[in-house]
Structure formats: structure tokens, C-alpha cells
Coordinates of C-alpha atoms in Angstrom, one line a residue:
Chain L
M1 CA -2.1 133.6 119.9
I2 CA 0.5 136.2 119.2
V3 CA 4.0 135.3 118.1
S4 CA 6.9 137.7 117.5
C5 CA 9.7 137.4 115.1
G6 CA 13.1 136.9 116.8
Q7 CA 14.9 138.7 114.1
C8 CA 13.0 141.9 113.6
G9 CA 10.7 141.8 116.6
V10 CA 7.4 142.2 114.8
R11 CA 4.4 140.7 116.5
L12 CA 2.0 138.5 114.5
K13 CA -1.5 137.1 115.2
V14 CA -1.9 133.5 114.5
D15 CA -4.9 131.2 114.9
D16 CA -4.0 128.7 117.6
S17 CA -5.7 125.9 115.8
K18 CA -3.3 126.1 113.0
I19 CA -0.3 125.6 115.1
K20 CA 0.5 121.9 115.1
E21 CA 1.8 119.9 118.0
G22 CA 5.5 120.4 118.1
G23 CA 5.2 123.7 116.4
T24 CA 4.7 125.1 112.9
R25 CA 7.3 127.0 111.0
L26 CA 6.3 130.5 110.0
K27 CA 7.9 133.1 107.8
C28 CA 8.0 136.7 109.0
P29 CA 6.3 139.0 106.5
K30 CA 8.6 141.8 107.5
C31 CA 12.1 140.4 107.4
G32 CA 11.6 136.9 105.8
N33 CA 13.0 135.1 108.8
I34 CA 11.6 131.6 109.2
F35 CA 10.9 130.5 112.8
L36 CA 9.1 127.9 114.7
A37 CA 5.9 128.9 116.4
E38 CA 4.8 126.6 119.2
K39 CA 1.7 126.6 121.3
P40 CA 2.3 128.0 124.6
A41 CA 2.7 125.6 127.4
E42 CA -0.4 126.9 129.1
A43 CA -3.7 127.7 127.4
G44 CA -4.6 131.3 127.1
N45 CA -3.3 134.3 125.3
A46 CA 0.3 133.9 126.1
E47 CA 2.5 135.1 123.4
Q48 CA 4.8 132.8 121.6
P49 CA 8.4 133.8 121.8
L50 CA 10.9 133.4 119.1
Q51 CA 13.5 130.8 119.0
K52 CA 16.1 132.1 116.7
T53 CA 18.0 135.3 116.8
P54 CA 20.9 135.5 114.5
P55 CA 23.7 137.4 116.2
E56 CA 24.7 139.5 113.2
S57 CA 21.2 140.8 112.4
P58 CA 20.5 144.4 113.1
R59 CA 18.2 144.7 116.1
P60 CA 15.5 147.1 116.9
S61 CA 16.5 150.0 119.1
P62 CA 16.1 149.3 122.8
A63 CA 13.2 151.6 123.0
E64 CA 11.4 149.8 120.1
S65 CA 12.3 146.4 121.5
D66 CA 10.8 147.3 124.7
A67 CA 7.7 148.6 123.1
Q68 CA 7.2 145.3 121.3
K69 CA 7.9 143.1 124.2
P70 CA 4.9 141.3 125.5
P71 CA 4.1 141.6 129.1
E72 CA 6.4 139.6 131.2
T73 CA 3.5 137.7 132.8
A74 CA 2.4 136.4 129.4
F75 CA 5.9 135.6 128.1
T76 CA 6.7 132.0 127.5
P77 CA 10.3 131.1 127.7
P78 CA 12.0 130.6 124.4
S79 CA 12.1 127.1 123.1
P80 CA 15.5 125.5 123.1
P81 CA 17.6 126.1 120.0
A82 CA 17.7 122.4 119.3
Q83 CA 14.1 122.7 118.1
L84 CA 15.1 125.0 115.3
K85 CA 15.8 123.8 111.9
P86 CA 18.3 125.8 109.9
V87 CA 16.8 128.3 107.6
E88 CA 18.7 126.9 104.7
A89 CA 16.9 123.6 105.1
A90 CA 13.7 125.3 104.1
P91 CA 12.5 123.8 100.8
Q92 CA 11.7 127.3 99.6
A93 CA 15.2 128.5 99.9
K94 CA 16.5 125.6 97.8
V95 CA 13.9 126.0 95.1
S96 CA 14.3 129.7 94.6
R97 CA 18.0 129.9 94.3
P98 CA 20.9 127.6 94.9
A99 CA 22.5 128.4 98.2
P100 CA 25.7 130.3 97.8
K101 CA 28.8 128.7 99.2
W102 CA 29.3 131.8 101.2
G103 CA 26.5 132.5 103.6
L104 CA 25.8 136.0 102.5
D105 CA 24.5 138.4 105.0
R106 CA 21.5 140.2 103.5
S107 CA 21.6 143.0 106.0
K108 CA 25.2 144.0 105.1
I109 CA 26.5 146.1 102.3
L110 CA 30.1 146.9 101.8
V111 CA 31.0 150.2 100.2
A112 CA 34.6 150.9 99.2
H113 CA 35.6 154.4 98.0
D114 CA 38.6 156.6 98.8
G115 CA 36.4 159.6 99.1
E116 CA 35.0 160.3 102.6
S117 CA 32.2 162.3 101.2
V118 CA 31.1 159.5 98.9
L119 CA 31.3 157.0 101.7
G120 CA 29.3 159.2 104.0
L121 CA 26.6 159.8 101.4
V122 CA 26.3 156.1 100.5
E123 CA 26.2 155.2 104.2
S124 CA 23.5 157.7 105.0
I125 CA 21.3 156.5 102.1
L126 CA 21.7 152.8 102.9
T127 CA 21.4 153.2 106.7
N128 CA 18.1 154.9 106.1
E129 CA 17.0 151.9 104.1
G130 CA 17.9 149.7 107.1
Y131 CA 21.1 148.2 105.9
Q132 CA 24.3 147.8 107.9
V133 CA 27.1 149.5 106.0
I134 CA 30.7 148.5 106.1
K135 CA 33.0 151.2 104.8
E136 CA 36.5 150.7 103.3
T137 CA 38.7 153.2 101.7
E138 CA 41.0 151.0 99.7
G139 CA 41.0 147.7 97.8
I140 CA 42.9 145.4 100.0
A141 CA 41.0 146.3 103.1
A142 CA 37.8 145.9 101.0
V143 CA 38.8 142.3 100.0
V144 CA 39.6 141.4 103.6
S145 CA 36.3 142.8 104.8
I146 CA 34.3 141.1 102.1
E147 CA 35.8 137.7 103.0
R148 CA 35.2 138.3 106.7
E149 CA 31.7 140.0 106.6
K150 CA 30.2 138.3 103.5
P151 CA 28.0 141.2 102.5
F152 CA 25.3 140.3 100.0
L153 CA 26.2 143.5 98.1
C154 CA 29.4 145.4 97.4
I155 CA 29.5 148.9 96.0
L156 CA 33.0 149.4 94.7
D157 CA 34.7 152.4 93.3
V158 CA 36.2 151.5 89.9
A159 CA 39.5 153.4 90.7
L160 CA 39.9 152.1 94.2
P161 CA 43.5 152.5 95.6
R162 CA 45.7 149.4 95.8
I163 CA 43.3 147.0 94.1
Y164 CA 40.9 148.5 91.6
G165 CA 37.2 148.0 92.1
F166 CA 36.9 146.2 88.8
E167 CA 39.6 143.8 89.8
I168 CA 37.8 142.9 93.0
C169 CA 34.6 142.5 91.0
D170 CA 36.3 140.3 88.5
R171 CA 37.7 138.1 91.3
L172 CA 34.5 137.8 93.3
K173 CA 32.4 137.0 90.2
N174 CA 34.8 134.4 89.0
S175 CA 35.1 132.6 92.3
P176 CA 32.3 130.0 92.8
E177 CA 32.3 130.8 96.5
S178 CA 31.5 134.5 96.0
S179 CA 29.9 134.7 92.6
D180 CA 26.5 135.3 94.2
I181 CA 27.6 138.6 95.7
K182 CA 25.9 141.5 94.0
I183 CA 28.2 144.2 92.9
I184 CA 27.6 147.8 91.9
L185 CA 30.6 149.7 90.5
I186 CA 30.8 153.4 91.2
A187 CA 32.0 154.6 87.9
S188 CA 32.1 157.9 86.3
I189 CA 33.4 156.1 83.3
Y190 CA 30.7 157.2 81.0
D191 CA 30.6 160.9 80.7
K192 CA 27.1 162.2 81.2
T193 CA 27.3 164.6 78.3
R194 CA 29.9 164.1 75.7
Y195 CA 30.7 160.5 75.9
K196 CA 27.6 159.0 77.3
R197 CA 27.4 155.4 76.2
E198 CA 26.2 152.2 77.6
P199 CA 29.0 150.4 79.3
V200 CA 30.7 147.7 77.2
S201 CA 32.1 145.8 80.1
L202 CA 31.2 145.9 83.8
Y203 CA 33.7 143.2 84.7
G204 CA 30.8 141.0 85.7
A205 CA 29.3 143.6 88.0
D206 CA 25.5 143.6 88.3
D207 CA 25.2 147.3 87.9
Y208 CA 27.1 150.6 87.9
I209 CA 26.3 154.0 89.1
E210 CA 27.9 157.3 88.3
K211 CA 28.9 159.3 91.3
H212 CA 26.5 162.2 90.6
H213 CA 23.6 159.7 90.6
I214 CA 24.3 158.2 94.0
Q215 CA 21.8 160.5 95.7
D216 CA 19.0 159.9 93.3
S217 CA 19.5 156.3 92.1
L218 CA 21.4 154.2 94.6
A219 CA 18.6 153.2 96.8
Q220 CA 16.6 152.1 93.9
K221 CA 19.4 150.0 92.4
V222 CA 20.1 148.4 95.8
K223 CA 16.4 147.5 96.1
R224 CA 16.3 146.0 92.7
L225 CA 19.4 143.9 93.4
T226 CA 18.0 142.8 96.8
A227 CA 14.9 141.7 95.0
E228 CA 16.9 139.8 92.4
T229 CA 18.6 137.8 95.1
G230 CA 15.2 136.9 96.2
G231 CA 16.2 137.8 99.6
A232 CA 15.0 139.9 102.4
P233 CA 15.9 143.6 102.3
A234 CA 17.6 145.1 105.2
V235 CA 16.2 144.5 108.5
R236 CA 14.8 147.8 109.8
P237 CA 13.4 148.0 113.2
P238 CA 9.7 147.5 112.6
R239 CA 7.4 150.5 113.0
E240 CA 4.1 148.7 112.4
Q241 CA 2.8 147.2 115.5
D242 CA -0.2 145.5 114.1
I243 CA 0.6 143.4 111.1
R244 CA -2.1 140.9 110.4
M245 CA -1.3 137.3 109.6
P246 CA -2.9 135.5 106.7
A247 CA -6.0 133.5 106.9
P248 CA -5.0 130.9 109.5
E249 CA -6.1 128.0 107.4
D250 CA -3.5 128.9 104.8
I251 CA -0.5 128.8 107.2
P252 CA 0.5 125.1 106.9
L253 CA 0.0 125.0 103.2
R254 CA 2.1 128.1 102.6
Q255 CA 5.1 126.9 104.5
E256 CA 6.5 125.6 101.3
Q257 CA 6.3 128.9 99.5
G258 CA 6.3 131.5 102.1
L259 CA 3.4 133.2 103.6
R260 CA 1.7 135.5 101.1
M261 CA -0.7 137.5 103.0
R262 CA 1.2 140.7 102.1
K263 CA 2.9 139.8 98.9
D264 CA 4.9 143.0 98.6
E265 CA 6.4 142.3 102.0
M266 CA 7.1 138.7 101.5
P267 CA 10.7 138.1 100.8
E268 CA 12.3 134.8 100.6
P269 CA 14.0 133.4 103.6
A270 CA 17.1 135.2 104.5
A271 CA 20.4 133.4 104.3
P272 CA 21.2 132.1 107.7
S273 CA 23.4 134.6 109.4
V274 CA 24.4 132.0 111.9
T275 CA 26.7 130.6 109.3
I276 CA 28.7 133.8 109.2
S277 CA 30.1 133.4 112.6
A278 CA 31.4 130.1 111.6
E279 CA 33.2 131.4 108.5
K280 CA 36.9 131.6 108.7
R281 CA 38.4 135.0 108.9
A282 CA 40.8 136.4 106.4
E283 CA 44.4 135.2 106.8
P284 CA 46.7 137.9 108.1
G285 CA 49.0 137.6 105.1
L286 CA 46.1 137.6 102.6
A287 CA 46.2 141.3 101.9
A288 CA 49.8 141.5 100.9
D289 CA 49.5 138.3 98.9
S290 CA 46.4 139.5 97.1
Q291 CA 48.1 142.7 96.2
Q292 CA 51.1 141.0 94.8
V293 CA 49.1 138.4 92.9
E294 CA 46.8 141.1 91.5
A295 CA 49.8 143.2 90.4
A296 CA 51.2 140.1 88.7
R297 CA 48.0 139.4 86.9
R298 CA 47.7 143.0 85.9
F299 CA 51.2 143.0 84.5
A300 CA 50.5 139.8 82.5
R301 CA 47.3 141.4 81.1
I302 CA 49.3 144.5 80.0
I303 CA 51.9 142.3 78.3
L304 CA 49.2 140.4 76.5
S305 CA 47.4 143.7 75.6
D306 CA 50.6 145.1 74.1
I307 CA 51.3 141.9 72.2
A308 CA 47.7 142.1 70.8
L309 CA 48.1 145.8 69.9
Y310 CA 51.2 145.3 67.9
N311 CA 50.3 142.0 66.3
Q312 CA 46.6 142.5 65.7
S313 CA 46.2 140.4 62.5
A314 CA 48.5 137.6 63.8
V315 CA 46.5 137.5 67.0
E316 CA 43.2 137.3 65.3
E317 CA 44.4 134.6 62.9
G318 CA 45.7 132.6 65.8
I319 CA 42.5 132.9 67.7
R320 CA 40.4 132.0 64.8
A321 CA 42.6 129.0 63.9
G322 CA 42.9 127.9 67.5
N323 CA 46.6 128.1 67.6
F324 CA 47.2 131.4 69.3
E325 CA 49.9 130.2 71.5
E326 CA 51.8 128.6 68.6
A327 CA 51.3 131.5 66.3
L328 CA 52.5 134.1 68.9
A329 CA 55.1 131.8 70.5
A330 CA 58.0 134.2 70.1
E331 CA 56.0 137.2 71.5
L332 CA 54.6 135.1 74.3
K333 CA 58.0 133.8 75.2
E334 CA 59.3 137.4 75.3
G335 CA 56.4 138.4 77.4
R336 CA 56.9 135.5 79.7
E337 CA 60.5 136.4 80.2
L338 CA 59.6 140.0 81.0
Y339 CA 56.9 138.7 83.4
N340 CA 59.3 136.4 85.2
G341 CA 61.9 139.2 85.5
R342 CA 59.4 141.5 87.1
V343 CA 57.3 139.3 89.3
S344 CA 58.6 138.0 92.6
R345 CA 59.6 134.4 92.9
E346 CA 57.0 133.8 95.6
V347 CA 54.2 134.9 93.4
I348 CA 55.5 132.9 90.4
E349 CA 55.7 129.8 92.6
S350 CA 52.2 130.4 93.9
G351 CA 50.6 130.0 90.5
D352 CA 51.0 130.5 86.8
Y353 CA 49.1 133.8 86.5
F354 CA 50.6 134.5 83.1
A355 CA 49.2 131.3 81.7
D356 CA 45.9 132.0 83.5
E357 CA 45.6 135.5 82.0
T358 CA 46.6 134.1 78.6
T359 CA 43.7 131.7 78.7
K360 CA 41.4 134.5 79.8
F361 CA 42.7 136.7 77.0
I362 CA 42.0 134.0 74.4
E363 CA 38.5 133.4 75.8
K364 CA 37.7 137.1 75.8
K365 CA 39.1 137.6 72.3
R366 CA 37.0 134.6 71.0
Q367 CA 33.9 136.2 72.5
T368 CA 34.6 139.6 71.0
M369 CA 35.2 137.9 67.6
G370 CA 31.9 136.1 67.9
L371 CA 33.5 132.7 68.1
G372 CA 32.1 131.7 71.4
I373 CA 34.1 130.0 74.1
Chain X
M1 CA 68.8 169.2 82.1
S2 CA 68.9 171.9 79.4
F3 CA 72.0 172.4 77.4
I4 CA 72.9 176.1 76.9
N5 CA 75.3 176.9 74.1
Y6 CA 76.6 180.4 75.0
S7 CA 78.6 180.8 71.8
S8 CA 75.6 180.2 69.6
R9 CA 73.4 181.7 72.2
E10 CA 71.0 178.7 72.2
I11 CA 69.1 176.9 74.9
N12 CA 68.4 173.3 74.0
V13 CA 65.6 171.7 75.9
K14 CA 64.6 168.1 75.9
L15 CA 61.0 167.1 76.1
V16 CA 59.9 163.5 76.2
Y17 CA 56.5 162.2 75.2
Y18 CA 55.9 159.1 77.4
G19 CA 53.0 156.7 77.6
P20 CA 51.8 153.2 76.8
G21 CA 52.0 151.6 73.4
L22 CA 50.0 153.1 70.7
C23 CA 48.6 155.9 72.9
G24 CA 49.5 158.5 70.3
K25 CA 52.9 159.9 71.2
T26 CA 54.2 159.7 67.6
T27 CA 50.9 161.1 66.4
N28 CA 51.5 164.2 68.6
L29 CA 54.9 164.7 67.1
H30 CA 53.7 164.2 63.6
Y31 CA 51.0 166.8 64.1
I32 CA 53.5 169.3 65.6
Y33 CA 55.8 168.7 62.7
K34 CA 53.1 169.1 60.1
K35 CA 51.9 172.4 61.6
T36 CA 55.3 174.0 62.4
N37 CA 56.9 176.6 60.2
P38 CA 59.5 174.7 58.0
E39 CA 62.1 177.3 58.9
A40 CA 61.6 176.6 62.6
K41 CA 62.0 172.9 62.5
G42 CA 64.7 170.4 61.8
K43 CA 64.3 167.1 60.2
M44 CA 62.1 164.6 62.0
I45 CA 63.7 161.3 62.6
S46 CA 61.3 158.5 63.2
L47 CA 62.3 154.9 63.6
A48 CA 59.1 153.1 63.2
T49 CA 58.0 149.9 61.5
E50 CA 55.1 149.4 59.2
T51 CA 53.1 148.4 62.3
E52 CA 53.8 151.8 63.8
R53 CA 56.0 150.3 66.5
T54 CA 58.4 153.0 67.5
L55 CA 61.5 151.1 68.0
F56 CA 63.6 153.8 69.4
F57 CA 62.4 157.4 69.3
D58 CA 61.1 160.3 67.3
F59 CA 63.2 163.4 67.4
L60 CA 62.0 166.8 66.4
P61 CA 64.0 170.0 67.0
L62 CA 61.8 173.0 67.2
A63 CA 62.7 176.6 67.5
L64 CA 60.3 178.7 69.6
G65 CA 61.6 182.2 69.5
E66 CA 64.1 183.8 71.9
I67 CA 64.4 184.4 75.6
R68 CA 66.7 187.2 76.6
G69 CA 68.7 186.9 73.5
F70 CA 68.9 183.1 73.6
K71 CA 67.2 181.1 71.0
T72 CA 65.2 178.2 72.5
R73 CA 65.3 175.0 70.7
F74 CA 63.1 172.2 71.8
H75 CA 64.0 168.6 71.1
L76 CA 60.9 166.4 71.2
Y77 CA 61.3 162.7 71.8
T78 CA 59.0 159.9 72.1
V79 CA 59.7 156.6 73.8
P80 CA 58.7 153.1 72.7
G81 CA 55.6 152.5 74.7
Q82 CA 55.5 148.7 74.8
V83 CA 56.3 147.2 78.2
F84 CA 59.2 145.3 76.5
Y85 CA 61.4 148.3 75.8
D86 CA 62.2 149.6 79.1
A87 CA 65.9 149.9 78.4
S88 CA 65.2 152.3 75.5
R89 CA 62.9 154.4 77.6
K90 CA 65.5 154.8 80.3
L91 CA 68.1 155.9 77.8
I92 CA 65.8 158.4 76.2
L93 CA 64.8 159.9 79.6
K94 CA 68.4 160.9 80.2
G95 CA 68.8 164.7 80.4
V96 CA 65.0 165.3 80.1
D97 CA 63.7 168.7 81.0
G98 CA 60.0 168.0 80.8
V99 CA 57.6 165.2 80.2
V100 CA 54.3 164.8 78.5
F101 CA 52.5 161.7 79.6
V102 CA 50.2 160.7 76.8
A103 CA 47.4 158.5 78.2
D104 CA 45.1 156.4 76.0
S105 CA 41.6 157.3 77.0
Q106 CA 40.1 153.9 76.1
V107 CA 38.9 152.0 79.1
E108 CA 40.6 148.9 78.1
R109 CA 44.0 150.6 78.1
M110 CA 43.6 152.0 81.6
E111 CA 45.8 149.3 83.1
A112 CA 48.5 150.0 80.6
N113 CA 48.3 153.7 81.4
V114 CA 48.8 153.1 85.0
E115 CA 51.7 150.7 84.4
S116 CA 53.3 153.2 82.1
M117 CA 53.0 156.0 84.7
D118 CA 54.5 153.8 87.4
N119 CA 57.3 152.9 85.0
L120 CA 57.9 156.6 84.3
R121 CA 58.2 157.3 88.0
V122 CA 60.6 154.5 88.5
N123 CA 62.8 155.4 85.5
L124 CA 62.9 159.1 86.4
A125 CA 63.8 158.2 90.0
E126 CA 66.6 155.9 88.8
Q127 CA 68.2 159.0 87.1
G128 CA 67.7 161.2 90.1
Y129 CA 64.6 163.0 88.9
D130 CA 61.6 163.5 91.1
M131 CA 58.5 163.2 89.0
D132 CA 56.7 165.5 91.3
K133 CA 59.1 168.3 90.6
I134 CA 59.9 168.0 86.9
P135 CA 57.8 170.0 84.4
F136 CA 55.0 167.7 83.6
V137 CA 51.8 167.7 81.6
V138 CA 49.2 164.9 81.2
Q139 CA 47.4 164.5 77.9
Y140 CA 44.2 162.4 77.7
N141 CA 44.4 161.3 74.1
K142 CA 41.9 159.6 71.8
R143 CA 38.9 161.5 73.1
D144 CA 37.1 160.9 69.9
L145 CA 36.9 157.1 70.4
P146 CA 34.1 155.2 71.8
N147 CA 34.4 153.6 75.2
V148 CA 36.6 156.3 76.7
A149 CA 36.9 156.9 80.4
V150 CA 35.8 160.2 81.7
V151 CA 38.6 162.6 82.5
S152 CA 37.7 162.7 86.2
E153 CA 38.3 159.0 86.4
M154 CA 41.6 159.3 84.6
E155 CA 42.7 162.2 86.7
K156 CA 42.2 160.1 89.8
L157 CA 44.2 157.2 88.4
L158 CA 46.9 159.0 86.6
N159 CA 47.1 162.6 87.9
P160 CA 46.2 162.7 91.5
R161 CA 48.2 165.9 92.0
R162 CA 46.1 167.6 89.4
L163 CA 49.0 168.8 87.3
P164 CA 48.1 170.5 84.0
S165 CA 46.2 168.2 81.8
Y166 CA 44.5 168.4 78.4
E167 CA 42.1 166.3 76.5
A168 CA 43.3 165.6 73.0
V169 CA 42.6 164.0 69.7
A170 CA 46.1 163.9 68.3
T171 CA 45.1 162.7 64.9
T172 CA 43.2 166.0 64.3
G173 CA 45.4 168.1 66.5
V174 CA 42.9 168.9 69.3
G175 CA 44.9 169.6 72.4
V176 CA 48.3 168.9 70.9
F177 CA 49.6 172.4 70.9
D178 CA 47.9 173.2 74.2
T179 CA 49.9 170.4 75.8
L180 CA 53.2 171.4 74.2
K181 CA 52.8 175.1 75.1
N182 CA 52.0 174.3 78.7
L183 CA 55.0 172.1 79.1
A184 CA 57.3 174.6 77.3
K185 CA 56.0 177.3 79.6
Q186 CA 56.8 175.2 82.7
V187 CA 60.3 174.4 81.4
L188 CA 61.1 178.0 80.6
F189 CA 59.9 179.0 84.0
E190 CA 62.2 176.5 85.5
L191 CA 65.1 177.8 83.4
K192 CA 64.5 181.3 84.5
K193 CA 64.3 180.2 88.1
G194 CA 67.6 178.5 87.8
R195 CA 69.4 181.5 86.4

């Protein structure tokens, strides 16, 4: 019998005898989608339709979809959605990687840069690779889009207007909900000639790319990160019409590990895009709040940085002795007063970001001094 | 706002070196002082502690030849860069004719650079100056250190209008006089325009 994947539309040949009563779950070798294949109601060569079609997934173009459609006479009506088990329930997904709290969409990549030409270049590269690209030109809009769209990868300019890319990166990576998002910083930080050095800190980002390397290296980096997530690459409308399934006798056994008949094309199951529609959208006031909080945090960091610059030995002694806050009490008090005088009352009441940044500063300093956390 | 003394036929110009803490403002002035003809300079006043914290300002009068019979005397000031000393910075900016913004090129000081630039804009505006109109030069200092940001990145963050800017290593003097000359040129141009 022939079944077709509801996500990417590819048609697959399967030995009827390997399909159990009530259906057998199969993994699409093209896009990684797991779906239930059932025997057609009537004996014969009727094709098995797909049950699940995530709404956010890119679809084949109408022409391609039409080309892949089985003849109407042979088409069996889709099974009811109730027969489907959620993809995240697949044992394979749990074994390979803990499910992120955010249901990340592996077809989506967000790129944030204030240069239209850079945005256009990145978009054209990634669209060709089959990804859906979300473009933003400044930090707050990027944060809102990330929370709404849950892309599995963000490509952020370091010097993004309003909220810097590295700040967004820091925030995403330090939040348990979003820490699984892969991040590439677009950074011309390291001069290609005079000051070429390996980056000391990427603020937790998974990779960085210099602007002049976008054309030649971006696709490769994205592929690598996609593979690292163990997830499916972007869903490109399938061109191959004739992908063979594995030896039919292997199908039931391989359900646990994914079908391996074409290993190179065998991604792990995609995160269920159905969860995305259920995610709450960003609050309207979030952007402004984020900006204010980020500014407060930034100011706290600057104060701490200045205190450290002018009191280097006292800071190091305090860190080493574990009494940083006592040893620098006067400076921190002065800093706190300055912070309270500059930051709005609403932000101060929403959280003690000065204390938070002080803790981070101590942790960071301990690390750089080789003292561990 | 330059001060012109017609009786002594002198134009006094005030230039301020602004920037975050320990970015090299004082080092710029020390280098200029060291390399300037003793007859052309006054005494340098520096109120600094042993930790190099500039508590108030450095002041360096510098004579740079004559313009239409008027001697030009440049008074170079620095400000305390730490975020704590905003009142001092405001005071020193009074009557300024031109500003050098000294940025620390180290990546970890980028936030401090941006904060200092914002602070400069606010403080100038409080005194009725428009930062976009005042003679202005940006200097990317400490280019010899590891972990520096590339200039294009710094330009984007600190100098989106692409005003004159120079890379510098103030400890060795690289870029120090280029910066000063450019600012002096802009100030003198403004003076001529105002006549």
C-alpha cells in the first residue's frame, strides 16, 4: 500500500502485512513527522491518507500537492484526529532530548537585524533551505516574535536597536522555557584581519557569524544546529516522488528508534507544531516592560562594572573570601542609590534587578577567577 | 562657547574628553602634554587618586598658533567617567566648544560606552547643546588590547551618524593627535562661521 505524509506530502510504499490492526505509527523519512498508517477500509491498492497536518507547517505548493495527490477514486478518507497520538508521546522523542517547555517550531527561524540587506540575504538563504523566516528589525519586536512564534533558531544581530542581540540571547538561554532555542549571533566583533580572535563570550549563544560570512557559512551553521537539536530540518516541498520504504519487516521494530532506511534523511520527530497554536501570545505591555527592565539590568551591570574597575583588588579579595557584598558594602550602597534614583518605581517594584545582576556578577567573576560557581 | 579676549587677542576654546571610566581620557591628555612644546602649554592640573580615578578634571591649556592675528588657546578637560559622578560631568561640560568621546574598545565595556554616550547627550541637552551640531569626534581607544570590538560594530552602536572617528592606543599615542587635530579643525571652522 502507499501512504503519504500529511506534513510534507511525500508518498511512501509500505508492505500491507506490516500494518497492524488499528494502524502502525510510521516516521516520515523526509520531514520526520510521525503519523499513523492504517489499512484501507477496502482491500486493494488504495492509498492510505494522513491523519495529522500541523497547521503551522509549510506546505507544498499547490502544484506539487496536486501532483502528489493520489487519484480520488483510490483515496481513503482521513482517519479521525482522535486516533492520533501526540508526537511528543513518541518514546523516541523523550529518549533523544528532553522536551523543551516551549514547543519549538523546527520550520521557523527568526532573524533580527536592522539592515534590510542583511535581512534579505539571510531570508533568501534560509528560504532556499526550506525554512520559514520571520524577520524583525529591532530587539523588542524580536522578543515579542520569539515568544509568539517559538522558532527553534534565532539569528540575532549583536547590536540590535532597543535591546541588543546579546541581551536577548542571555535572556533566552537563562530561561528554562526557552533555553533550548538555538541562537546564532551576527557579530562582526572579531576583526577578520587585525583583531581576529576566538570569541571569549557569546552570551550563551550556540554560534556566531560575521556579516561577511553570511553568504558562505550561514546555511552550514544552520544545518549543524538543526542536526544538534536532533530535529527535522525545514520542511521543503518534496521533489522526490519515489522514496522507498525500508524492508517492511523492520517497520514495527523501528518505531522506537525511527525508521532508518535512509539514515541521512532520518531526523528525529519534529516538535509538535500543534502545541504552538495553544501557546499564549505576548502580552501587549510586554515590549515596553521588557525594554525598561533590560535598561535597568544594563544600568546595574554598568554600575557593578565601574565598581569593579576602580576597586579591582578589593573586588577580587571579596570574591575569593566569599564576602564580596560586605567588603564592597559602601560602593554597592552608593551604586544602589544611583540605581534607585535612575530606574523607575514600577521597574524597581517589579523585581530587584540590581541584586540579581550583583549575583550574576559574583558568579561570573568566580568563574573567571577559576573558583567555580 | 569660546571665550575671545580682544585685548590680549586670544581665543580660548574648551574641549572636553568624555567617556566611560578608565577608557583613556586622562591618558590622551597625558600624551598630548608630553608631546607638546613646553612653551606652548600651561601646567597640567590633574586631580586623580592612586587608583587613577579622575575625581574632577584634567586641564591642559594648549596654544596652537594664530588665526587672523588671534592666538588660539585650547583648554582640554576630561570628566570623571564613572557613572557616579554625573554632577561633575555636567559642570565640566558648561561652555564646551567641542567633545571627544573616548570609547573603550573592549567588548565587555560596550554597555558602559553606550551608557556614557547617552549620558553625554542628556547632559549636553540640559545645557542647551545639540550633540548632533556640536564639534564632535569619536575615538576608539585601546585598540591594542585583546577582545576588542571591531570598529564597524562600535560605529553602529556609538556613532550612527558617522562623525569623524579614529582608532587609538592612547598609551602609545596612536590616534591621539589625529583626534585632537580633527576636533580643533571643526571648532575653528565653527568659529569662522560665527564671525
